[in-house]
mmCIF file of C-alpha atoms and ligand atoms in Angstrom:
data_model
loop_
_atom_site.group_PDB
_atom_site.id
_atom_site.type_symbol
_atom_site.label_atom_id
_atom_site.label_comp_id
_atom_site.label_asym_id
_atom_site.label_seq_id
_atom_site.Cartn_x
_atom_site.Cartn_y
_atom_site.Cartn_z
ATOM 1 C CA MET A 1 81.948 -65.046 106.861
ATOM 2 C CA SER A 2 79.563 -65.257 105.285
ATOM 3 C CA HIS A 3 76.432 -65.500 103.852
ATOM 4 C CA TYR A 4 75.594 -68.369 101.377
ATOM 5 C CA LEU A 5 72.689 -69.259 99.423
ATOM 6 C CA ILE A 6 71.306 -72.352 98.784
ATOM 7 C CA THR A 7 69.121 -72.979 96.061
ATOM 8 C CA GLY A 8 68.445 -76.453 96.168
ATOM 9 C CA GLY A 9 69.092 -76.808 99.940
ATOM 10 C CA ALA A 10 65.947 -79.291 101.493
ATOM 11 C CA GLY A 11 68.236 -81.900 99.303
ATOM 12 C CA PHE A 12 70.076 -84.221 99.717
ATOM 13 C CA ILE A 13 73.360 -82.770 98.844
ATOM 14 C CA GLY A 14 72.199 -78.773 99.285
ATOM 15 C CA SER A 15 71.277 -80.286 103.472
ATOM 16 C CA HIS A 16 74.312 -81.659 103.954
ATOM 17 C CA LEU A 17 75.890 -78.111 102.111
ATOM 18 C CA SER A 18 73.907 -76.606 104.752
ATOM 19 C CA GLU A 19 74.816 -78.231 107.693
ATOM 20 C CA ALA A 20 78.874 -77.834 106.657
ATOM 21 C CA LEU A 21 78.467 -74.405 106.511
ATOM 22 C CA LEU A 22 77.131 -73.213 109.090
ATOM 23 C CA GLU A 23 79.285 -75.121 111.332
ATOM 24 C CA ARG A 24 81.495 -73.059 110.200
ATOM 25 C CA GLY A 25 79.727 -69.719 110.728
ATOM 26 C CA HIS A 26 79.341 -69.092 107.596
ATOM 27 C CA TYR A 27 75.492 -68.252 107.304
ATOM 28 C CA VAL A 28 72.530 -69.934 105.667
ATOM 29 C CA THR A 29 69.509 -69.043 103.411
ATOM 30 C CA VAL A 30 68.031 -71.748 101.526
ATOM 31 C CA ILE A 31 64.913 -71.910 98.932
ATOM 32 C CA ASP A 32 64.065 -74.908 98.169
ATOM 33 C CA ASN A 33 60.668 -76.115 96.481
ATOM 34 C CA LEU A 34 59.965 -79.679 98.111
ATOM 35 C CA SER A 35 60.063 -81.380 95.238
ATOM 36 C CA THR A 36 62.217 -83.665 95.333
ATOM 37 C CA GLY A 37 64.511 -81.938 98.860
ATOM 38 C CA ARG A 38 62.525 -82.903 102.342
ATOM 39 C CA PHE A 39 61.480 -80.392 104.832
ATOM 40 C CA GLU A 40 62.895 -83.500 107.399
ATOM 41 C CA ASN A 41 66.518 -83.318 105.764
ATOM 42 C CA ILE A 42 67.191 -79.729 106.925
ATOM 43 C CA ALA A 43 64.559 -79.928 110.411
ATOM 44 C CA PRO A 44 67.262 -79.938 112.138
ATOM 45 C CA LEU A 45 69.004 -76.180 111.224
ATOM 46 C CA VAL A 46 65.497 -74.702 111.535
ATOM 47 C CA GLY A 47 66.241 -73.095 114.474
ATOM 48 C CA ASN A 48 69.690 -71.643 114.510
ATOM 49 C CA PRO A 49 70.187 -68.172 114.054
ATOM 50 C CA ARG A 50 72.410 -68.404 111.245
ATOM 51 C CA PHE A 51 69.624 -69.989 108.984
ATOM 52 C CA ARG A 52 66.932 -69.507 107.621
ATOM 53 C CA PHE A 53 64.531 -71.353 104.959
ATOM 54 C CA ALA A 54 62.028 -70.238 101.787
ATOM 55 C CA ILE A 55 59.632 -72.801 100.068
ATOM 56 C CA ASP A 56 59.205 -71.378 98.079
ATOM 57 C CA THR A 57 60.688 -72.560 93.678
ATOM 58 C CA ILE A 58 63.135 -70.370 92.348
ATOM 59 C CA THR A 59 61.317 -68.639 89.413
ATOM 60 C CA ASN A 60 59.900 -66.486 92.395
ATOM 61 C CA GLU A 61 61.127 -63.133 90.772
ATOM 62 C CA ILE A 62 59.754 -61.008 94.296
ATOM 63 C CA VAL A 63 61.373 -64.072 96.290
ATOM 64 C CA MET A 64 64.123 -64.543 94.662
ATOM 65 C CA ASP A 65 65.087 -60.688 93.915
ATOM 66 C CA ARG A 66 64.949 -59.470 98.201
ATOM 67 C CA LEU A 67 67.352 -63.412 98.731
ATOM 68 C CA VAL A 68 70.108 -63.693 96.114
ATOM 69 C CA SER A 69 70.296 -59.214 97.526
ATOM 70 C CA GLU A 70 70.785 -60.137 100.647
ATOM 71 C CA CYS A 71 73.503 -62.604 100.488
ATOM 72 C CA ASP A 72 76.991 -62.730 99.054
ATOM 73 C CA ILE A 73 77.299 -66.450 97.365
ATOM 74 C CA VAL A 74 74.453 -68.383 95.389
ATOM 75 C CA VAL A 75 75.088 -72.034 95.037
ATOM 76 C CA HIS A 76 72.491 -72.795 93.011
ATOM 77 C CA MET A 77 72.001 -76.397 93.464
ATOM 78 C CA ALA A 78 68.261 -76.760 91.958
ATOM 79 C CA ALA A 79 66.895 -79.061 89.540
ATOM 80 C CA VAL A 80 65.445 -82.079 88.476
ATOM 81 C CA VAL A 81 67.587 -85.287 89.193
ATOM 82 C CA GLY A 82 67.775 -89.296 89.155
ATOM 83 C CA VAL A 83 67.113 -90.579 86.048
ATOM 84 C CA GLU A 84 63.434 -92.448 87.198
ATOM 85 C CA LEU A 85 62.819 -88.588 87.123
ATOM 86 C CA ILE A 86 64.614 -87.652 84.158
ATOM 87 C CA LEU A 87 62.606 -90.280 82.094
ATOM 88 C CA LYS A 88 58.992 -90.285 83.592
ATOM 89 C CA ASP A 89 58.814 -85.966 83.636
ATOM 90 C CA PRO A 90 61.588 -85.340 80.140
ATOM 91 C CA VAL A 91 59.586 -80.790 80.357
ATOM 92 C CA ASN A 92 59.175 -81.044 83.604
ATOM 93 C CA VAL A 93 63.472 -81.428 83.165
ATOM 94 C CA ILE A 94 64.153 -78.884 80.001
ATOM 95 C CA GLU A 95 61.686 -76.538 81.382
ATOM 96 C CA THR A 96 63.604 -77.310 85.357
ATOM 97 C CA ASN A 97 67.463 -76.854 84.618
ATOM 98 C CA ILE A 98 67.789 -74.373 81.422
ATOM 99 C CA LEU A 99 64.333 -72.057 82.737
ATOM 100 C CA GLY A 100 65.652 -71.765 86.665
ATOM 101 C CA THR A 101 69.348 -71.238 86.060
ATOM 102 C CA HIS A 102 68.746 -68.896 83.215
ATOM 103 C CA PHE A 103 66.441 -66.724 86.224
ATOM 104 C CA VAL A 104 69.374 -67.544 89.200
ATOM 105 C CA LEU A 105 72.688 -66.073 86.745
ATOM 106 C CA LYS A 106 69.582 -63.334 85.727
ATOM 107 C CA VAL A 107 69.103 -61.961 89.082
ATOM 108 C CA ALA A 108 72.661 -62.897 90.651
ATOM 109 C CA ASN A 109 73.792 -60.584 87.244
ATOM 110 C CA ARG A 110 71.513 -57.858 89.489
ATOM 111 C CA TYR A 111 73.384 -57.703 92.035
ATOM 112 C CA ARG A 112 77.210 -59.356 91.605
ATOM 113 C CA LYS A 113 76.742 -62.242 93.746
ATOM 114 C CA GLN A 114 79.520 -65.480 93.370
ATOM 115 C CA VAL A 115 77.145 -68.285 91.884
ATOM 116 C CA LEU A 116 79.042 -72.052 92.612
ATOM 117 C CA PHE A 117 76.236 -74.236 89.408
ATOM 118 C CA ALA A 118 76.248 -77.416 90.324
ATOM 119 C CA SER A 119 76.469 -79.674 87.064
ATOM 120 C CA THR A 120 77.025 -83.487 86.546
ATOM 121 C CA SER A 121 79.456 -85.574 85.057
ATOM 122 C CA GLU A 122 76.354 -86.628 83.163
ATOM 123 C CA ILE A 123 78.212 -83.931 80.716
ATOM 124 C CA TYR A 124 80.346 -86.565 79.539
ATOM 125 C CA GLY A 125 77.818 -88.613 77.672
ATOM 126 C CA LYS A 126 78.923 -92.194 77.072
ATOM 127 C CA ASN A 127 81.948 -91.584 76.719
ATOM 128 C CA GLU A 128 83.985 -94.116 77.198
ATOM 129 C CA ASN A 129 88.120 -92.641 77.337
ATOM 130 C CA VAL A 130 87.717 -92.759 81.609
ATOM 131 C CA PRO A 131 89.289 -90.976 83.659
ATOM 132 C CA PHE A 132 87.309 -88.345 82.687
ATOM 133 C CA ARG A 133 89.231 -84.157 82.134
ATOM 134 C CA GLU A 134 86.911 -81.665 82.369
ATOM 135 C CA ASP A 135 87.649 -80.230 78.930
ATOM 136 C CA ASP A 136 87.493 -83.857 77.296
ATOM 137 C CA ASP A 137 84.735 -84.013 74.266
ATOM 138 C CA ARG A 138 80.914 -85.386 74.951
ATOM 139 C CA VAL A 139 78.872 -88.457 73.098
ATOM 140 C CA LEU A 140 75.668 -87.904 74.011
ATOM 141 C CA GLY A 141 72.687 -90.412 71.676
ATOM 142 C CA PRO A 142 69.820 -89.246 69.748
ATOM 143 C CA ALA A 143 67.658 -86.385 70.550
ATOM 144 C CA THR A 144 65.315 -88.546 69.910
ATOM 145 C CA VAL A 145 66.480 -90.721 73.954
ATOM 146 C CA ALA A 146 64.781 -88.838 76.282
ATOM 147 C CA ARG A 147 68.746 -89.734 78.420
ATOM 148 C CA TRP A 148 70.306 -86.502 76.895
ATOM 149 C CA SER A 149 68.065 -83.891 77.755
ATOM 150 C CA TYR A 150 69.430 -84.316 81.124
ATOM 151 C CA SER A 151 73.332 -84.527 79.275
ATOM 152 C CA SER A 152 72.623 -81.296 77.267
ATOM 153 C CA SER A 153 70.244 -79.834 79.674
ATOM 154 C CA LYS A 154 73.099 -79.417 82.599
ATOM 155 C CA ALA A 155 75.642 -78.212 79.248
ATOM 156 C CA VAL A 156 72.905 -75.197 77.923
ATOM 157 C CA ASP A 157 73.391 -74.084 82.109
ATOM 158 C CA GLU A 158 77.486 -74.304 81.786
ATOM 159 C CA PHE A 159 77.250 -72.758 78.064
ATOM 160 C CA LEU A 160 74.577 -70.294 80.312
ATOM 161 C CA SER A 161 77.410 -70.005 83.539
ATOM 162 C CA LEU A 162 80.346 -69.694 81.271
ATOM 163 C CA ALA A 163 78.628 -67.099 79.140
ATOM 164 C CA TYR A 164 77.109 -64.751 82.103
ATOM 165 C CA HIS A 165 80.965 -64.302 83.099
ATOM 166 C CA ARG A 166 82.421 -64.029 79.432
ATOM 167 C CA LYS A 167 80.163 -60.651 78.388
ATOM 168 C CA ASN A 168 79.196 -59.155 82.080
ATOM 169 C CA ASP A 169 82.064 -60.842 84.435
ATOM 170 C CA LEU A 170 80.199 -62.795 86.680
ATOM 171 C CA PRO A 171 81.944 -64.600 89.441
ATOM 172 C CA VAL A 172 81.237 -67.687 88.760
ATOM 173 C CA VAL A 173 82.055 -71.682 89.416
ATOM 174 C CA ILE A 174 81.244 -74.896 87.566
ATOM 175 C CA PHE A 175 81.159 -78.455 89.146
ATOM 176 C CA ARG A 176 80.909 -81.031 88.174
ATOM 177 C CA LEU A 177 79.061 -84.218 90.811
ATOM 178 C CA PHE A 178 80.409 -87.780 90.320
ATOM 179 C CA ASN A 179 78.887 -90.820 91.954
ATOM 180 C CA THR A 180 77.656 -88.361 95.619
ATOM 181 C CA VAL A 181 76.240 -90.171 97.961
ATOM 182 C CA GLY A 182 75.624 -90.617 101.819
ATOM 183 C CA PRO A 183 72.628 -90.425 105.180
ATOM 184 C CA ARG A 184 70.013 -89.041 103.788
ATOM 185 C CA GLN A 185 69.892 -89.894 99.970
ATOM 186 C CA THR A 186 66.988 -91.644 98.586
ATOM 187 C CA GLY A 187 66.603 -94.361 96.302
ATOM 188 C CA ARG A 188 63.439 -93.593 95.292
ATOM 189 C CA TYR A 189 64.203 -91.681 92.382
ATOM 190 C CA GLY A 190 66.440 -95.489 91.275
ATOM 191 C CA MET A 191 69.844 -94.387 92.361
ATOM 192 C CA VAL A 192 72.363 -97.797 93.484
ATOM 193 C CA ILE A 193 73.298 -97.629 96.791
ATOM 194 C CA PRO A 194 70.243 -96.579 98.430
ATOM 195 C CA ARG A 195 67.583 -98.340 96.714
ATOM 196 C CA PHE A 196 70.567 -101.379 96.991
ATOM 197 C CA VAL A 197 71.413 -101.264 100.950
ATOM 198 C CA ARG A 198 67.025 -100.962 101.224
ATOM 199 C CA GLN A 199 66.408 -104.203 99.048
ATOM 200 C CA ALA A 200 69.542 -105.387 101.161
ATOM 201 C CA LEU A 201 68.540 -105.383 104.700
ATOM 202 C CA SER A 202 64.701 -105.770 103.992
ATOM 203 C CA GLY A 203 65.687 -109.206 102.785
ATOM 204 C CA GLU A 204 64.551 -108.285 99.496
ATOM 205 C CA PRO A 205 66.620 -109.622 96.042
ATOM 206 C CA ILE A 206 69.356 -107.011 94.454
ATOM 207 C CA THR A 207 68.381 -105.640 91.279
ATOM 208 C CA VAL A 208 71.079 -105.089 89.125
ATOM 209 C CA TYR A 209 70.269 -103.976 85.762
ATOM 210 C CA GLY A 210 71.338 -105.702 83.083
ATOM 211 C CA ASP A 211 74.734 -107.768 82.982
ATOM 212 C CA GLY A 212 76.065 -105.956 86.361
ATOM 213 C CA ASN A 213 79.596 -105.208 84.479
ATOM 214 C CA GLN A 214 78.669 -101.519 84.177
ATOM 215 C CA ALA A 215 81.298 -99.653 86.798
ATOM 216 C CA ARG A 216 80.440 -96.137 89.231
ATOM 217 C CA CYS A 217 83.744 -94.546 91.031
ATOM 218 C CA PHE A 218 81.297 -93.364 94.423
ATOM 219 C CA VAL A 219 82.362 -89.778 96.241
ATOM 220 C CA HIS A 220 80.926 -89.153 99.763
ATOM 221 C CA VAL A 221 78.621 -86.720 99.913
ATOM 222 C CA LYS A 222 80.712 -84.583 103.399
ATOM 223 C CA ASP A 223 84.433 -85.019 100.799
ATOM 224 C CA VAL A 224 82.044 -83.156 98.167
ATOM 225 C CA VAL A 225 80.988 -80.674 100.555
ATOM 226 C CA GLU A 226 84.267 -79.522 101.561
ATOM 227 C CA ALA A 227 84.830 -79.779 97.786
ATOM 228 C CA ILE A 228 82.149 -76.974 97.496
ATOM 229 C CA ILE A 229 82.762 -74.609 100.139
ATOM 230 C CA ALA A 230 87.001 -74.876 99.360
ATOM 231 C CA LEU A 231 86.124 -74.297 95.830
ATOM 232 C CA SER A 232 83.533 -70.863 97.037
ATOM 233 C CA ALA A 233 86.640 -69.335 99.418
ATOM 234 C CA CYS A 234 89.386 -69.481 95.799
ATOM 235 C CA PRO A 235 89.464 -66.420 92.927
ATOM 236 C CA GLN A 236 91.546 -68.550 90.946
ATOM 237 C CA ALA A 237 88.901 -70.305 90.488
ATOM 238 C CA ILE A 238 86.081 -68.393 88.773
ATOM 239 C CA GLY A 239 85.131 -69.086 85.466
ATOM 240 C CA GLN A 240 86.392 -72.591 85.297
ATOM 241 C CA VAL A 241 84.332 -76.233 85.746
ATOM 242 C CA PHE A 242 85.640 -78.594 87.752
ATOM 243 C CA ASN A 243 84.551 -82.510 88.232
ATOM 244 C CA ILE A 244 84.318 -83.488 91.864
ATOM 245 C CA GLY A 245 84.208 -87.121 92.360
ATOM 246 C CA SER A 246 86.290 -90.593 93.448
ATOM 247 C CA THR A 247 88.423 -92.669 91.004
ATOM 248 C CA ASP A 248 87.987 -95.882 93.165
ATOM 249 C CA GLU A 249 86.530 -97.646 90.618
ATOM 250 C CA VAL A 250 83.855 -100.775 90.785
ATOM 251 C CA SER A 251 81.482 -103.142 89.047
ATOM 252 C CA ILE A 252 77.703 -102.565 90.578
ATOM 253 C CA LEU A 253 78.055 -106.587 90.267
ATOM 254 C CA GLU A 254 80.755 -106.390 92.744
ATOM 255 C CA LEU A 255 78.884 -103.138 94.237
ATOM 256 C CA ALA A 256 75.575 -105.384 95.440
ATOM 257 C CA HIS A 257 77.907 -108.009 97.080
ATOM 258 C CA ARG A 258 80.023 -105.567 99.194
ATOM 259 C CA VAL A 259 76.329 -103.947 100.486
ATOM 260 C CA LEU A 260 75.371 -107.524 101.082
ATOM 261 C CA LYS A 261 78.389 -108.091 102.956
ATOM 262 C CA LEU A 262 78.372 -105.707 105.588
ATOM 263 C CA ALA A 263 74.706 -105.345 105.254
ATOM 264 C CA ASP A 264 74.718 -108.240 106.618
ATOM 265 C CA ALA A 265 77.734 -107.591 109.425
ATOM 266 C CA ALA A 266 75.017 -104.691 110.338
ATOM 267 C CA LEU A 267 72.574 -106.848 111.075
ATOM 268 C CA GLY A 268 74.730 -109.592 113.189
ATOM 269 C CA ARG A 269 74.158 -112.220 110.395
ATOM 270 C CA ALA A 270 75.614 -114.735 108.501
ATOM 271 C CA PRO A 271 77.273 -113.653 105.203
ATOM 272 C CA THR A 272 75.541 -116.898 103.497
ATOM 273 C CA GLY A 273 74.106 -116.480 99.714
ATOM 274 C CA ILE A 274 75.166 -114.412 98.566
ATOM 275 C CA ASP A 275 75.035 -114.968 95.037
ATOM 276 C CA GLU A 276 70.940 -116.301 95.535
ATOM 277 C CA ARG A 277 70.872 -113.107 96.369
ATOM 278 C CA VAL A 278 71.272 -111.176 93.828
ATOM 279 C CA ARG A 279 68.525 -110.677 90.441
ATOM 280 C CA LEU A 280 70.005 -109.083 86.846
ATOM 281 C CA VAL A 281 67.234 -107.096 85.732
ATOM 282 C CA PRO A 282 67.146 -106.808 82.020
ATOM 283 C CA TYR A 283 67.794 -102.669 80.360
ATOM 284 C CA GLU A 284 64.787 -102.114 78.742
ATOM 285 C CA GLN A 285 62.810 -103.925 81.593
ATOM 286 C CA ALA A 286 63.725 -101.937 84.084
ATOM 287 C CA TYR A 287 63.653 -98.679 82.231
ATOM 288 C CA THR A 288 62.681 -97.728 79.118
ATOM 289 C CA ALA A 289 63.192 -99.810 75.022
ATOM 290 C CA GLY A 290 65.873 -98.048 73.797
ATOM 291 C CA PHE A 291 67.808 -96.672 77.088
ATOM 292 C CA GLU A 292 71.769 -97.162 77.502
ATOM 293 C CA ASP A 293 73.522 -96.153 80.181
ATOM 294 C CA MET A 294 77.415 -95.470 81.114
ATOM 295 C CA LYS A 295 79.274 -98.227 81.181
ATOM 296 C CA ARG A 296 82.405 -96.502 82.874
ATOM 297 C CA ARG A 297 81.899 -92.838 84.883
ATOM 298 C CA MET A 298 85.472 -92.598 86.971
ATOM 299 C CA PRO A 299 86.635 -88.237 86.891
ATOM 300 C CA ASP A 300 90.112 -86.569 86.250
ATOM 301 C CA ILE A 301 89.874 -84.862 89.290
ATOM 302 C CA GLY A 302 93.106 -83.500 88.839
ATOM 303 C CA LYS A 303 91.882 -79.646 88.330
ATOM 304 C CA ILE A 304 90.389 -80.065 91.252
ATOM 305 C CA GLY A 305 93.873 -80.479 93.737
ATOM 306 C CA ARG A 306 95.518 -78.539 91.868
ATOM 307 C CA TYR A 307 93.517 -76.062 92.845
ATOM 308 C CA VAL A 308 92.263 -76.271 96.164
ATOM 309 C CA GLY A 309 94.725 -79.456 97.546
ATOM 310 C CA TRP A 310 90.945 -81.462 97.263
ATOM 311 C CA GLN A 311 91.075 -84.842 97.040
ATOM 312 C CA PRO A 312 87.860 -87.519 98.269
ATOM 313 C CA ARG A 313 88.786 -89.249 101.776
ATOM 314 C CA SER A 314 86.610 -91.814 101.614
ATOM 315 C CA SER A 315 86.658 -95.507 101.631
ATOM 316 C CA LEU A 316 84.175 -97.495 100.289
ATOM 317 C CA ASP A 317 83.162 -99.320 102.730
ATOM 318 C CA GLU A 318 83.026 -96.299 104.851
ATOM 319 C CA ILE A 319 80.266 -94.654 102.634
ATOM 320 C CA LEU A 320 78.089 -98.103 101.838
ATOM 321 C CA GLN A 321 78.913 -98.707 106.597
ATOM 322 C CA ASP A 322 77.268 -95.487 106.728
ATOM 323 C CA VAL A 323 74.594 -95.151 104.498
ATOM 324 C CA ILE A 324 73.758 -98.511 106.310
ATOM 325 C CA GLN A 325 74.175 -96.927 109.251
ATOM 326 C CA PHE A 326 71.810 -93.860 108.883
ATOM 327 C CA SER A 327 69.264 -96.310 106.613
ATOM 328 C CA MET A 328 68.841 -99.152 109.751
ATOM 329 C CA GLN A 329 68.241 -95.859 112.252
ATOM 330 C CA ARG A 330 65.657 -93.887 110.179
ATOM 331 C CA SER A 331 63.676 -97.861 109.630
ATOM 332 C CA GLN A 332 63.049 -98.054 113.894
HETATM 333 N N1 LIG B 401 71.600 -100.168 89.240
HETATM 334 C C1 LIG B 401 70.788 -101.361 89.648
HETATM 335 N N2 LIG B 401 70.014 -101.103 90.054
HETATM 336 C C2 LIG B 401 69.266 -100.336 90.708
HETATM 337 C C3 LIG B 401 69.584 -99.302 90.560
HETATM 338 C C4 LIG B 401 70.394 -99.169 89.632
HETATM 339 O O1 LIG B 401 71.503 -101.952 88.955
HETATM 340 O O2 LIG B 401 68.296 -100.616 91.316
HETATM 341 C C5 LIG B 401 72.630 -99.318 87.893
HETATM 342 C C6 LIG B 401 72.292 -98.456 87.317
HETATM 343 O O3 LIG B 401 71.759 -98.630 86.242
HETATM 344 C C7 LIG B 401 73.947 -97.905 85.971
HETATM 345 C C8 LIG B 401 74.299 -97.673 87.923
HETATM 346 O O4 LIG B 401 74.230 -98.372 89.012
HETATM 347 O O5 LIG B 401 74.501 -99.125 85.817
HETATM 348 C C9 LIG B 401 74.311 -96.527 88.462
HETATM 349 O O6 LIG B 401 73.090 -96.043 89.455
HETATM 350 P P1 LIG B 401 71.916 -94.945 89.141
HETATM 351 O O7 LIG B 401 71.741 -94.810 89.114
HETATM 352 O O8 LIG B 401 73.157 -94.600 91.106
HETATM 353 O O9 LIG B 401 73.685 -93.895 88.687
HETATM 354 P P2 LIG B 401 73.430 -93.355 87.219
HETATM 355 O O10 LIG B 401 73.477 -93.418 86.096
HETATM 356 O O11 LIG B 401 73.361 -91.391 87.161
HETATM 357 O O12 LIG B 401 74.922 -93.547 87.684
#
């Protein structure tokens, strides 16, 4: 059994990872400053003798030094995420993502601990040449457009992680997460599925940005945590970068229709007037002027398949049903 330290472990993905690791008999310590993470995400884990948590920032040297020294593997997920936050607080994005990761790597290197770094599909920018392979080019807009600061901050983190691996032989694995969804994800920071589900259940119009022809591939968080755990136990993965995501593509307009149908079914309502319940919102109203959205985003998942035999299992309808159930239970 191993001891995992999960930075950002009270977040949506981190809390699912903590739960899955505890179920397998591992030890888990979470550090989270609860900026976007929520205590209620990890509350059910408190009381498990193999679980500990610290509410603190990852740049608290005294705390991090101790926690890293006591663990076997660091999964570094603490970061500023979500398009809305990135546009609202760009200084915080750059500081947290770059300085925070540098700090985690420095402390991990001090104790020679393995680091799994959570990166993102935003790395590929507006490259339209899907599916994206790990060694594909990055296509970014100008530095005057705030959106690209997130992609760039995560790219610097990747460079730094690989540099620590090459220079100091630090065991580092990088995984790039593509649109991950499931229970506990909040729509507060712009994520589309929890927003659509909340809107559908409360009878509000579904806000589809642009013309809705942009497409994404959504993966269930429970599949994602399987992938992360498999990578953490694969010595050949060290020094490598992996995409984690689904290849099942759906347009955002089609997604809105699917959410409405499944939400109606869950509420026992007849699915009527689906088209009238969708509202197209121009991008400049939804975000800021000059905002660029990705048209398509799909991972090539051949590499992670070859290394650890992983592929996603849940269909989009299963994902949506899980999110709808969660949302209905929470509002009871
Ligand atoms: N989106 C939308 N309505 C919303 C929120 C998002 O149409 O209320 C769109 C958004 O413009 C993007 C897609 O849904 O094209 C996925 O957005 P999300 O923020 O979930 O992820 P990302 O942009 O990082 O893929």
